Short mmCIF file of C-alpha atoms in Angstrom, two decimals:
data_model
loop_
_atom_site.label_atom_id
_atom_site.label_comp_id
_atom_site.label_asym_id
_atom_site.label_seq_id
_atom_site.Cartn_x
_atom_site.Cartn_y
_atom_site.Cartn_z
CA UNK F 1 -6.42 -11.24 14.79
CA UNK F 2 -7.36 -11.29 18.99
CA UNK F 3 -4.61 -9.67 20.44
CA UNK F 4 -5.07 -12.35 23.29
CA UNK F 5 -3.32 -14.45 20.36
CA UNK F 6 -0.24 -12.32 19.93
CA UNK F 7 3.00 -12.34 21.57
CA UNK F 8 4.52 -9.14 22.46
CA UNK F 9 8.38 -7.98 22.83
CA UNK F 10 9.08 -5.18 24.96
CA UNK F 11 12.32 -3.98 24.65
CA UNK F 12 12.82 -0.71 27.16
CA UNK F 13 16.15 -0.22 29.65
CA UNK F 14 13.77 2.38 31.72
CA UNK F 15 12.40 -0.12 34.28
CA UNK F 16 9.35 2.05 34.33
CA UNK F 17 8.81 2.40 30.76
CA UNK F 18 8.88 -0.85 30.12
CA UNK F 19 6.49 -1.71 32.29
CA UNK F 20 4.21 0.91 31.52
CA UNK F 21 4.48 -0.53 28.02
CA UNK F 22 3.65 -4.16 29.94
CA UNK F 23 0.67 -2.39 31.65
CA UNK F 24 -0.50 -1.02 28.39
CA UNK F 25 -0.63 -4.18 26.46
CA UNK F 26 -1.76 -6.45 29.40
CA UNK F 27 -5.15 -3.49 29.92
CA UNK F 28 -5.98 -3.83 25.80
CA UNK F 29 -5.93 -7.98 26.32
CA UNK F 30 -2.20 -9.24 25.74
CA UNK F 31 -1.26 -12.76 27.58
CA UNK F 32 2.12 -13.38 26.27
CA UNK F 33 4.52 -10.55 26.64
CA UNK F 34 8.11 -10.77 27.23
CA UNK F 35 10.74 -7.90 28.64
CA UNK F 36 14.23 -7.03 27.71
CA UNK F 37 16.10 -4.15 29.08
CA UNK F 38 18.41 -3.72 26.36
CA UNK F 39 19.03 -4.99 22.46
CA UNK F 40 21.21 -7.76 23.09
CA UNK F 41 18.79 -9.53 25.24
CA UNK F 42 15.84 -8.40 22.88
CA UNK F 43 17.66 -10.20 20.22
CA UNK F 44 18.38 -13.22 22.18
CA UNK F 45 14.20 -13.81 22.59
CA UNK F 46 13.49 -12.97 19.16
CA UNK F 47 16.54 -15.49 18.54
CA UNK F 48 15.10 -18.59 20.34
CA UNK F 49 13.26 -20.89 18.06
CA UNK F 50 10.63 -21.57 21.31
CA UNK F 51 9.65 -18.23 21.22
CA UNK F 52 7.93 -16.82 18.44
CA UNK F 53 7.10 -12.82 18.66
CA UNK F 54 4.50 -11.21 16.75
CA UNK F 55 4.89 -7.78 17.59
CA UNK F 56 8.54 -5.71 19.19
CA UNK F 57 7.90 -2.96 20.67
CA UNK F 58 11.48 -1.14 20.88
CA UNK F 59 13.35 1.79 22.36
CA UNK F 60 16.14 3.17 20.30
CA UNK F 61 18.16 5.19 23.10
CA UNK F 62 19.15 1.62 25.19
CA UNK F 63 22.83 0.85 26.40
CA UNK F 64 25.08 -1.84 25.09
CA UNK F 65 23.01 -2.99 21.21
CA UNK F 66 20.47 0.38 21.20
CA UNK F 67 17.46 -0.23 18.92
CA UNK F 68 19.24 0.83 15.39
CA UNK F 69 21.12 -1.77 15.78
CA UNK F 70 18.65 -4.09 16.81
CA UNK F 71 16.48 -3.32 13.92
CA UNK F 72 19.58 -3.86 11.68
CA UNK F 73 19.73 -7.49 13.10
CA UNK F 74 16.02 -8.11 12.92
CA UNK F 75 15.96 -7.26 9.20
CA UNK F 76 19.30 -9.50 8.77
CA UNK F 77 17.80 -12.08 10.37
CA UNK F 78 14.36 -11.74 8.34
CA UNK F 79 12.46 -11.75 11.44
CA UNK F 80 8.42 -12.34 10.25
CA UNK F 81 7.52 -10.21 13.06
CA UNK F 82 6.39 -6.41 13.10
CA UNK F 83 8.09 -3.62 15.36
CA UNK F 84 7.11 -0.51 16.90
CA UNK F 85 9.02 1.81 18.10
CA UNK F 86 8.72 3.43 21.31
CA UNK F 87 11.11 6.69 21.67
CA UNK F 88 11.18 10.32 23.02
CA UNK F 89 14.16 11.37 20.17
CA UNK F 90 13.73 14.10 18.08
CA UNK F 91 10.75 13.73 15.65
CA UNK F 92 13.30 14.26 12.42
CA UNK F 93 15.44 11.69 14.20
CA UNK F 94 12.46 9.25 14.14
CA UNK F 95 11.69 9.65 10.68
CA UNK F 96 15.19 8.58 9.25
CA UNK F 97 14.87 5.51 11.43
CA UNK F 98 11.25 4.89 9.99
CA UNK F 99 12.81 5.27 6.76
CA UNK F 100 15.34 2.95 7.28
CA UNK F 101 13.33 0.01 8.97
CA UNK F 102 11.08 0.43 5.81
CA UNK F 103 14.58 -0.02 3.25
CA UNK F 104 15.55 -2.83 5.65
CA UNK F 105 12.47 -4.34 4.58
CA UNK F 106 11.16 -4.64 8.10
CA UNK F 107 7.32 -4.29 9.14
CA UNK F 108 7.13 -1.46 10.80
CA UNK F 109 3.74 -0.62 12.62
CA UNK F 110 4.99 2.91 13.48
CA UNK F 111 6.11 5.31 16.06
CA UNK F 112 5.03 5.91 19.99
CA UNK F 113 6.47 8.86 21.06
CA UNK F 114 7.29 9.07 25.04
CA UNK F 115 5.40 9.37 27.06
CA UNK F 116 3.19 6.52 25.28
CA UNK F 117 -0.60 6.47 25.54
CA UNK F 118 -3.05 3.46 25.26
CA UNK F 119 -4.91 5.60 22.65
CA UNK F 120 -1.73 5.59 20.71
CA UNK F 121 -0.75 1.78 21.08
CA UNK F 122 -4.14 1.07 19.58
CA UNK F 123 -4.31 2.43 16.79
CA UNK F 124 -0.69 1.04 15.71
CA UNK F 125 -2.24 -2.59 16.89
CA UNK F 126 -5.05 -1.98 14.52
CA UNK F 127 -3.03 -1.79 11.59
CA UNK F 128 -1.12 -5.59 12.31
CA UNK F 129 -1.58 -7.97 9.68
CA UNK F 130 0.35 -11.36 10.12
CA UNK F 131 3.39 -11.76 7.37
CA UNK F 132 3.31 -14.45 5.21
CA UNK F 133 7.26 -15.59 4.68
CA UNK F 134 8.07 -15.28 1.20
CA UNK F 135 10.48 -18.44 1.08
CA UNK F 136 6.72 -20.35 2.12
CA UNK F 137 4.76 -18.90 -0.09
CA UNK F 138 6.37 -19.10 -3.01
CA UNK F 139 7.95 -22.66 -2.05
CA UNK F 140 5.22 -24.77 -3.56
CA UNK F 141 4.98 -22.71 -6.67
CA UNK F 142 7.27 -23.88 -9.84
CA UNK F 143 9.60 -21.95 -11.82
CA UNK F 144 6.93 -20.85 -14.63
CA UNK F 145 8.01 -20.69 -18.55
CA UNK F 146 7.51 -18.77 -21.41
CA UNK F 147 4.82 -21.16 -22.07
CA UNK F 148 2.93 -21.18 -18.62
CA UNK F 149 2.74 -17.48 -18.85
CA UNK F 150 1.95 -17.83 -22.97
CA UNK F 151 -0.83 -20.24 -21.91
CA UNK F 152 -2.56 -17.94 -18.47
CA UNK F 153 -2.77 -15.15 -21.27
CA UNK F 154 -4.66 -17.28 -23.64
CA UNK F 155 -6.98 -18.64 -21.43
CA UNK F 156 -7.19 -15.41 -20.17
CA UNK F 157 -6.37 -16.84 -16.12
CA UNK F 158 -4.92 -13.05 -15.41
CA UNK F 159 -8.32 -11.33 -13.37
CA UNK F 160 -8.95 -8.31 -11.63
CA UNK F 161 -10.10 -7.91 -8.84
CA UNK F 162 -11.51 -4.03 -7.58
CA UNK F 163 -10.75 -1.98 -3.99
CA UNK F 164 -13.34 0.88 -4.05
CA UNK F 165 -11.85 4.43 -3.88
CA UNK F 166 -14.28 6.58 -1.69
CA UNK F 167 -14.45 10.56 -1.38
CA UNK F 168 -14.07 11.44 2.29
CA UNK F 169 -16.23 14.68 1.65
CA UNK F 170 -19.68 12.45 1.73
CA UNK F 171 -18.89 8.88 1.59
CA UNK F 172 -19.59 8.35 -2.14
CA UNK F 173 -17.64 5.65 -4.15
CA UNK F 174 -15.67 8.06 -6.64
CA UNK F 175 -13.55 4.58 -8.67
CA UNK F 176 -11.54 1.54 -7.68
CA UNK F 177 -8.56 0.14 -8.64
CA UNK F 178 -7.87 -2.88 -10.37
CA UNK F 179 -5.62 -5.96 -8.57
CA UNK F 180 -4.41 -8.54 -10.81
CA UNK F 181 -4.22 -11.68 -9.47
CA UNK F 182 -3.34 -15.08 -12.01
CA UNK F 183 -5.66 -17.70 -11.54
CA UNK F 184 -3.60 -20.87 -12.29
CA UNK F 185 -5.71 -24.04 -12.98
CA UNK F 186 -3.38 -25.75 -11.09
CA UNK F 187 -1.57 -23.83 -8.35
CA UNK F 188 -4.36 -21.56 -7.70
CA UNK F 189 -3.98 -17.58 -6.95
CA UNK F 190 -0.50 -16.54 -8.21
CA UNK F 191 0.67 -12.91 -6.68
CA UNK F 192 2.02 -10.13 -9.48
CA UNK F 193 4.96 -10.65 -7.26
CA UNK F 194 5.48 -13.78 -8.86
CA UNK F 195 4.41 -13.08 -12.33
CA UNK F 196 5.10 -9.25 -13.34
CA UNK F 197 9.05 -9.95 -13.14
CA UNK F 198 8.23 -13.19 -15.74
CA UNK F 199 5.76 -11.27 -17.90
CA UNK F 200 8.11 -8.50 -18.44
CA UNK F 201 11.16 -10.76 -18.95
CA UNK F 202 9.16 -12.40 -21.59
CA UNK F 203 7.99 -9.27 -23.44
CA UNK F 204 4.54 -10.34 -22.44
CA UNK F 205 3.73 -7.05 -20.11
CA UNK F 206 1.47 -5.32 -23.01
CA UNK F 207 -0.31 -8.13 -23.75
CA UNK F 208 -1.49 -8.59 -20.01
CA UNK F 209 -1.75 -5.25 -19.80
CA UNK F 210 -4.12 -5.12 -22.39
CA UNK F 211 -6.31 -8.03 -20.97
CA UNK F 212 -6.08 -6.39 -18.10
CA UNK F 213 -7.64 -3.09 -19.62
CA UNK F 214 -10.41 -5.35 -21.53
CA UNK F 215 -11.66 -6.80 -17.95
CA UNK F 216 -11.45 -4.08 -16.40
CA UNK F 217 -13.59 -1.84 -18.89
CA UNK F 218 -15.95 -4.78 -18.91
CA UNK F 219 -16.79 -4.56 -15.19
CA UNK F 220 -16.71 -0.53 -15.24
CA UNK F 221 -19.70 -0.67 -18.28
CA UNK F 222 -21.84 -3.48 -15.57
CA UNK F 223 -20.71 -1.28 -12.97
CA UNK F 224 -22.56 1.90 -14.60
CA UNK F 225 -25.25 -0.08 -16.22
CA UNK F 226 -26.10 -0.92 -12.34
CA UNK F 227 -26.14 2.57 -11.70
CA UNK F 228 -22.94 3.03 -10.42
CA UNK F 229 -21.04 5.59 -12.48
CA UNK F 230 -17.79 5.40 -11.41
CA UNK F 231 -14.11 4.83 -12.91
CA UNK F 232 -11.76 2.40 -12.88
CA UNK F 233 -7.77 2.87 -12.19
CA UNK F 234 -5.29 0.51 -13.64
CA UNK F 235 -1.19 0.40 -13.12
CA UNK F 236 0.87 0.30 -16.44
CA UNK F 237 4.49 -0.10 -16.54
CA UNK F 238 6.90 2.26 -17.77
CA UNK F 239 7.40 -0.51 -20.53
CA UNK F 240 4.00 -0.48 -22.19
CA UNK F 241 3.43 3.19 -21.96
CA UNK F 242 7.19 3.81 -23.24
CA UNK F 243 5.54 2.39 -26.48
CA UNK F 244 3.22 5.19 -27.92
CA UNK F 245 1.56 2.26 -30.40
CA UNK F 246 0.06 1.00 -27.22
CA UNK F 247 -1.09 4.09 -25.85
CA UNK F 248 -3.12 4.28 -29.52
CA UNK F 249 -4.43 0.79 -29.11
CA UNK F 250 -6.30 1.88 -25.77
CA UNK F 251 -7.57 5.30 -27.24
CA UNK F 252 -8.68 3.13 -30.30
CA UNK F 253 -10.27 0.22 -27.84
CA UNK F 254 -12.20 3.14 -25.50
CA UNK F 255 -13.79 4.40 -28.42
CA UNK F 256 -15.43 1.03 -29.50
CA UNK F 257 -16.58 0.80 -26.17
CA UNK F 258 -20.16 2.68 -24.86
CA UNK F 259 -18.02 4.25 -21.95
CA UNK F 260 -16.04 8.07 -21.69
CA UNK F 261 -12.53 8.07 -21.55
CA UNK F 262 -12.45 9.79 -18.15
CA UNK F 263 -13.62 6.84 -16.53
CA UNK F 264 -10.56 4.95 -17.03
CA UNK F 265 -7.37 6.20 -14.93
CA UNK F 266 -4.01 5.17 -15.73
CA UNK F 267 -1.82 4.86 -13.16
CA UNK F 268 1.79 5.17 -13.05
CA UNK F 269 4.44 4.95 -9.94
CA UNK F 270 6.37 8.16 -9.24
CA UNK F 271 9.75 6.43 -9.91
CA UNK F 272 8.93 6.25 -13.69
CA UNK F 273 8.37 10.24 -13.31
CA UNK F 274 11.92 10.10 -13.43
CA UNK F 275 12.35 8.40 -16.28
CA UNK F 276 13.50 11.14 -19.53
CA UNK F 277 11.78 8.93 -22.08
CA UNK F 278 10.18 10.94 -25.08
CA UNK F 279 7.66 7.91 -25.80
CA UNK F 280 6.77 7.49 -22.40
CA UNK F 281 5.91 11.28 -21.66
CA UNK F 282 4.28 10.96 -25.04
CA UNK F 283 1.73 8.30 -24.35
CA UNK F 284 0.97 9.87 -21.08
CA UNK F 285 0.38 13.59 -22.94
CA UNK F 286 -1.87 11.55 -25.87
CA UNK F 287 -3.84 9.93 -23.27
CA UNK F 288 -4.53 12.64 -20.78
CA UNK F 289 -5.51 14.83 -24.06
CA UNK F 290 -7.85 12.81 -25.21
CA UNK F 291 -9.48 12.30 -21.44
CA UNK F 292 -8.06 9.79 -19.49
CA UNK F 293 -6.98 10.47 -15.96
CA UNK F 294 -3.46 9.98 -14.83
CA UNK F 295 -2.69 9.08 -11.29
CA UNK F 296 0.99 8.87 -9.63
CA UNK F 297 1.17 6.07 -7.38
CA UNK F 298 3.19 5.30 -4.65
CA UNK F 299 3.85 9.67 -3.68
CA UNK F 300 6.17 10.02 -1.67
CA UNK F 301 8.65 6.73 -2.16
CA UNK F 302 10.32 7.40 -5.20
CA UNK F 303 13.40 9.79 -5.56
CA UNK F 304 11.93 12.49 -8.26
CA UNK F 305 11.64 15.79 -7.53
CA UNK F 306 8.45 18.04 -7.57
CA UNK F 307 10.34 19.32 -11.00
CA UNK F 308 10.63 16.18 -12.49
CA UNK F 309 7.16 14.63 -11.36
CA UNK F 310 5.51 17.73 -12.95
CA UNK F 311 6.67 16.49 -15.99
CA UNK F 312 3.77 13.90 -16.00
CA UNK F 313 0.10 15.40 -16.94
CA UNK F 314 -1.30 13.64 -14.09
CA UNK F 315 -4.56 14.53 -12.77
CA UNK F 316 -4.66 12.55 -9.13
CA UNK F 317 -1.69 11.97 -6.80
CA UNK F 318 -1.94 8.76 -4.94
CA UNK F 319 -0.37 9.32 -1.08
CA UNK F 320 2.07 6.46 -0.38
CA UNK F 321 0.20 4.01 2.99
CA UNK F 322 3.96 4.68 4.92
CA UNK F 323 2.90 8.29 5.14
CA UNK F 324 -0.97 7.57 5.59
CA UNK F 325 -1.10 4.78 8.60
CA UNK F 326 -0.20 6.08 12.01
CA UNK F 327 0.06 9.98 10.77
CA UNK F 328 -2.40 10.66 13.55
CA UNK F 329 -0.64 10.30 16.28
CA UNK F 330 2.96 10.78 14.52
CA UNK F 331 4.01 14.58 13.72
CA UNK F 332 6.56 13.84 11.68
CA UNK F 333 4.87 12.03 9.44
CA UNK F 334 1.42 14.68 9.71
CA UNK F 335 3.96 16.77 8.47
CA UNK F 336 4.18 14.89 5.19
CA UNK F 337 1.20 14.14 4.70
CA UNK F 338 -0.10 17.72 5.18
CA UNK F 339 2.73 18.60 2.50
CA UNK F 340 2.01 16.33 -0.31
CA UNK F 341 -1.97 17.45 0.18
CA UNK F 342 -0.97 20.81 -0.15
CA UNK F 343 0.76 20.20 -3.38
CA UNK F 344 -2.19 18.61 -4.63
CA UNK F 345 -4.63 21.95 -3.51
CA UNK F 346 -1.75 23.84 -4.78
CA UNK F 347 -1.63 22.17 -8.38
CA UNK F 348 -5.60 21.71 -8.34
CA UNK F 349 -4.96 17.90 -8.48
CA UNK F 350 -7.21 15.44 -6.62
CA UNK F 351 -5.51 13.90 -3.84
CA UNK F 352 -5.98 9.83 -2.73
CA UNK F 353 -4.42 8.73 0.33
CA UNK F 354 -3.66 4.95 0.31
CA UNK F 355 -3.98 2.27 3.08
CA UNK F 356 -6.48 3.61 4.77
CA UNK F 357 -6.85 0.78 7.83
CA UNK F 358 -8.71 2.82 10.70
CA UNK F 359 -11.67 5.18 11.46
CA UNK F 360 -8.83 7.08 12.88
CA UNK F 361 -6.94 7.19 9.55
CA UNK F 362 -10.49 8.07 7.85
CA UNK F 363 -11.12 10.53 10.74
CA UNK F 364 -7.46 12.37 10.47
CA UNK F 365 -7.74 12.51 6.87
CA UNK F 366 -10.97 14.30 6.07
CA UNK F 367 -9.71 16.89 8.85
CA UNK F 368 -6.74 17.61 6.79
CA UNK F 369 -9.00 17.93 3.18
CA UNK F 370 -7.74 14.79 1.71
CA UNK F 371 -9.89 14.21 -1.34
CA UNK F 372 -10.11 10.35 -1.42
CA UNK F 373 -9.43 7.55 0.48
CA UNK F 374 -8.25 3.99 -0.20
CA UNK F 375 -8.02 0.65 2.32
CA UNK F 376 -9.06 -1.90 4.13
CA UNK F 377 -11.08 0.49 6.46
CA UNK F 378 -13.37 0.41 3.62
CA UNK F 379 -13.36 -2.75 1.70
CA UNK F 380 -10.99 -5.19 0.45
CA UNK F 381 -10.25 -5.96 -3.00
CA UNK F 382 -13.04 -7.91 -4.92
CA UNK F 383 -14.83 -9.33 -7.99
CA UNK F 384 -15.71 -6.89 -10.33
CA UNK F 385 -19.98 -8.39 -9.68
CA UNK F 386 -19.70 -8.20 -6.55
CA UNK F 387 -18.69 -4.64 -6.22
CA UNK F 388 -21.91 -2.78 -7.29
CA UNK F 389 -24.08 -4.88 -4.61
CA UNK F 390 -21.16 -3.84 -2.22
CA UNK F 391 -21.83 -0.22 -3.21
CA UNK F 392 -25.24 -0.40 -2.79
CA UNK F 393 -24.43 -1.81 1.16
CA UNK F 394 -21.81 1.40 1.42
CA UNK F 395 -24.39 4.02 0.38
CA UNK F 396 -26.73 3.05 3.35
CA UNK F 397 -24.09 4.20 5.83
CA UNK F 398 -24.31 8.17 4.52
#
């Protein structure tokens, strides 16, 4: 989106500050930016219903409602905007508030620490995407039944679609991961967000997951055929793999296939490493022995412990986009990010960092040995035939 399009909150008490902040946004092409010296009147403008702000910039250190507060209220108040924040505290200090705004549910951008730099500001901006409220999206959509789901899966309506996962060594295309989005004859695209919760309240998670799986190996084969050997990663829930009959169904389905195991990835989130679950650890050992890859998605947000997460034969680590965007120009989180790589060099795992949105990101992330990389940088999700001429396109640039 043209920033020229935006409208920007700055909320500063340092009169210069803020309008170094002003001066900052007004030099990269901002028209519409409103001041506040403290929270109270920052949360008066993001109040009125004639004003609508795209992005806050906030201080946390200001008099009267500081910026912890403020972000409290925001997040209360479901604001649709996104925040930065703009602070010379502490770097740990910074990090427990990034934390929180991300619990409160709030967009977060990421940090500028004082004193702020254009170079900075920009590559925060880069990463702004406009939020689509929930209540909208969702309002024309009916409550779906047993049978609506019991019919998509039939007609097979549940398709993948593929973001390519790219080494940042020499540019090759290494595997993508498979989106699932529910193509309703009526109601169009349908998010998981609206359907996983249904399908596994219905008991009908394995049986998408398997359709899933059957798409998905379809494309890989066309995808190789085309000269394009690469594999294909796809989420299962703790609730199909906590079955071991359908981790035997897979290894059964591969081998009628004219494709190797180790170009399908499973991929798992690191909360279910916490899980104690015989079956589940079970299917994960069966598949990984027989040569399937294992990722662990989402590093980083879950609660587990190294201990507990090495209980899962994974093979790749998937980095968590809150530690990936903005880790360039915020310590704190370099210092996380440089962590959880080292734990992958340390293990001999391969390492994919996810939500990769900037030549920055790309740039910061090959300096630090990152093995792949994951994002809208480098392509979007798409159709599983339209990936390998996409591939062909990507090759030309290295």
């Amino acid at each position: 989106m043209d920033i020229t399009d935006l409208r920007f909150l700055v909320a500063e008490d340092d009169d210069f500050q803020r309008r170094w902040l002003t001066i900052m946004l007004s030099n990269l092409g901002a028209k519409n930016i409103v001041e506040a010296a403290d929270g109270l009147a920052a949360l008066q403008v993001l109040q009125d219903k004639n004003t609508s702000i795209d992005i806050s910039l906030i201080d946390l250190n200001m008099p009267g409602m500081d910026g912890i507060e403020l972000i409290r209220h925001i997040a209360k108040e479901n604001h649709p905007g996104s925040i930065i924040l703009a602070s010379a505290l502490d770097r740990s200090l910074l990090f427990s508030v990034e934390t929180m705004s991300k619990a409160y549910g709030v967009d977060l951008l990421g940090t500028i620490e004082k004193p702020a730099t254009p170079e900075a500001l920009t590559a925060l901006l880069k990463s702004y995407h406009p939020r689509v409220d929930k209540h909208d999206a969702t309002a024309k959509l009916p409550s779906f039944t047993f049978a609506d789901i019991h019919r998509g899966l039939l007609n097979r309506e549940f398709d993948p679609r593929f973001q390519p996962k790219v080494d940042l060594a020499n540019g090759q295309v290494k595997g993508a991961e498979a989106f699932t989005c529910w193509n309703h004859p009526e109601f169009g695209a349908v998010s998981p967000s609206t359907f996983i919760p249904l399908l596994e309240e219905f008991g009908e998670m394995e049986a998408f997951a398997f359709q899933v799986i059957e798409k998905s190996i379809a494309a890989c084969i066309d995808w190789h055929q085309h000269g394009h050997p690469i594999a294909v990663s796809i989420n299962l829930s703790p609730t199909c793999l906590s079955n071991p009959e359908f981790a035997d169904r897979i290894i059964d389905f591969i081998a009628t296939q004219d494709i190797e195991p180790q170009y399908l990835i499973i991929e798992v989130t690191e909360s279910s490493a916490i899980t104690n679950l015989p079956y589940f650890l079970e299917s994960l050992a069966r598949l990984r022995m027989k040569g399937f890859g294992i990722s662990v998605d989402d590093y980083g947000t879950g609660h587990s412990s190294l201990q507990q997460l090495l209980r899962i034969p994974f093979s790749e680590l998937k980095i968590d986009r809150s530690f990936v965007a903005g880790a360039s120009v915020n310590p704190a989180l370099e210092t996380v990010l440089s962590a959880s790589l080292e734990v992958c060099r340390k293990l001999n795992k391969q390492s994919v960092a996810v939500g990769v949105e900037t030549q920055q990101d790309w740039d910061f992330l090959r300096k630090l040995g990152c093995t792949y990389a994951q994002g809208y940088y480098i392509a979007k999700p798409m159709d599983g035939k339209t990936l390998p001429l996409w591939m062909d396109e990507w090759s030309q640039f290295f």
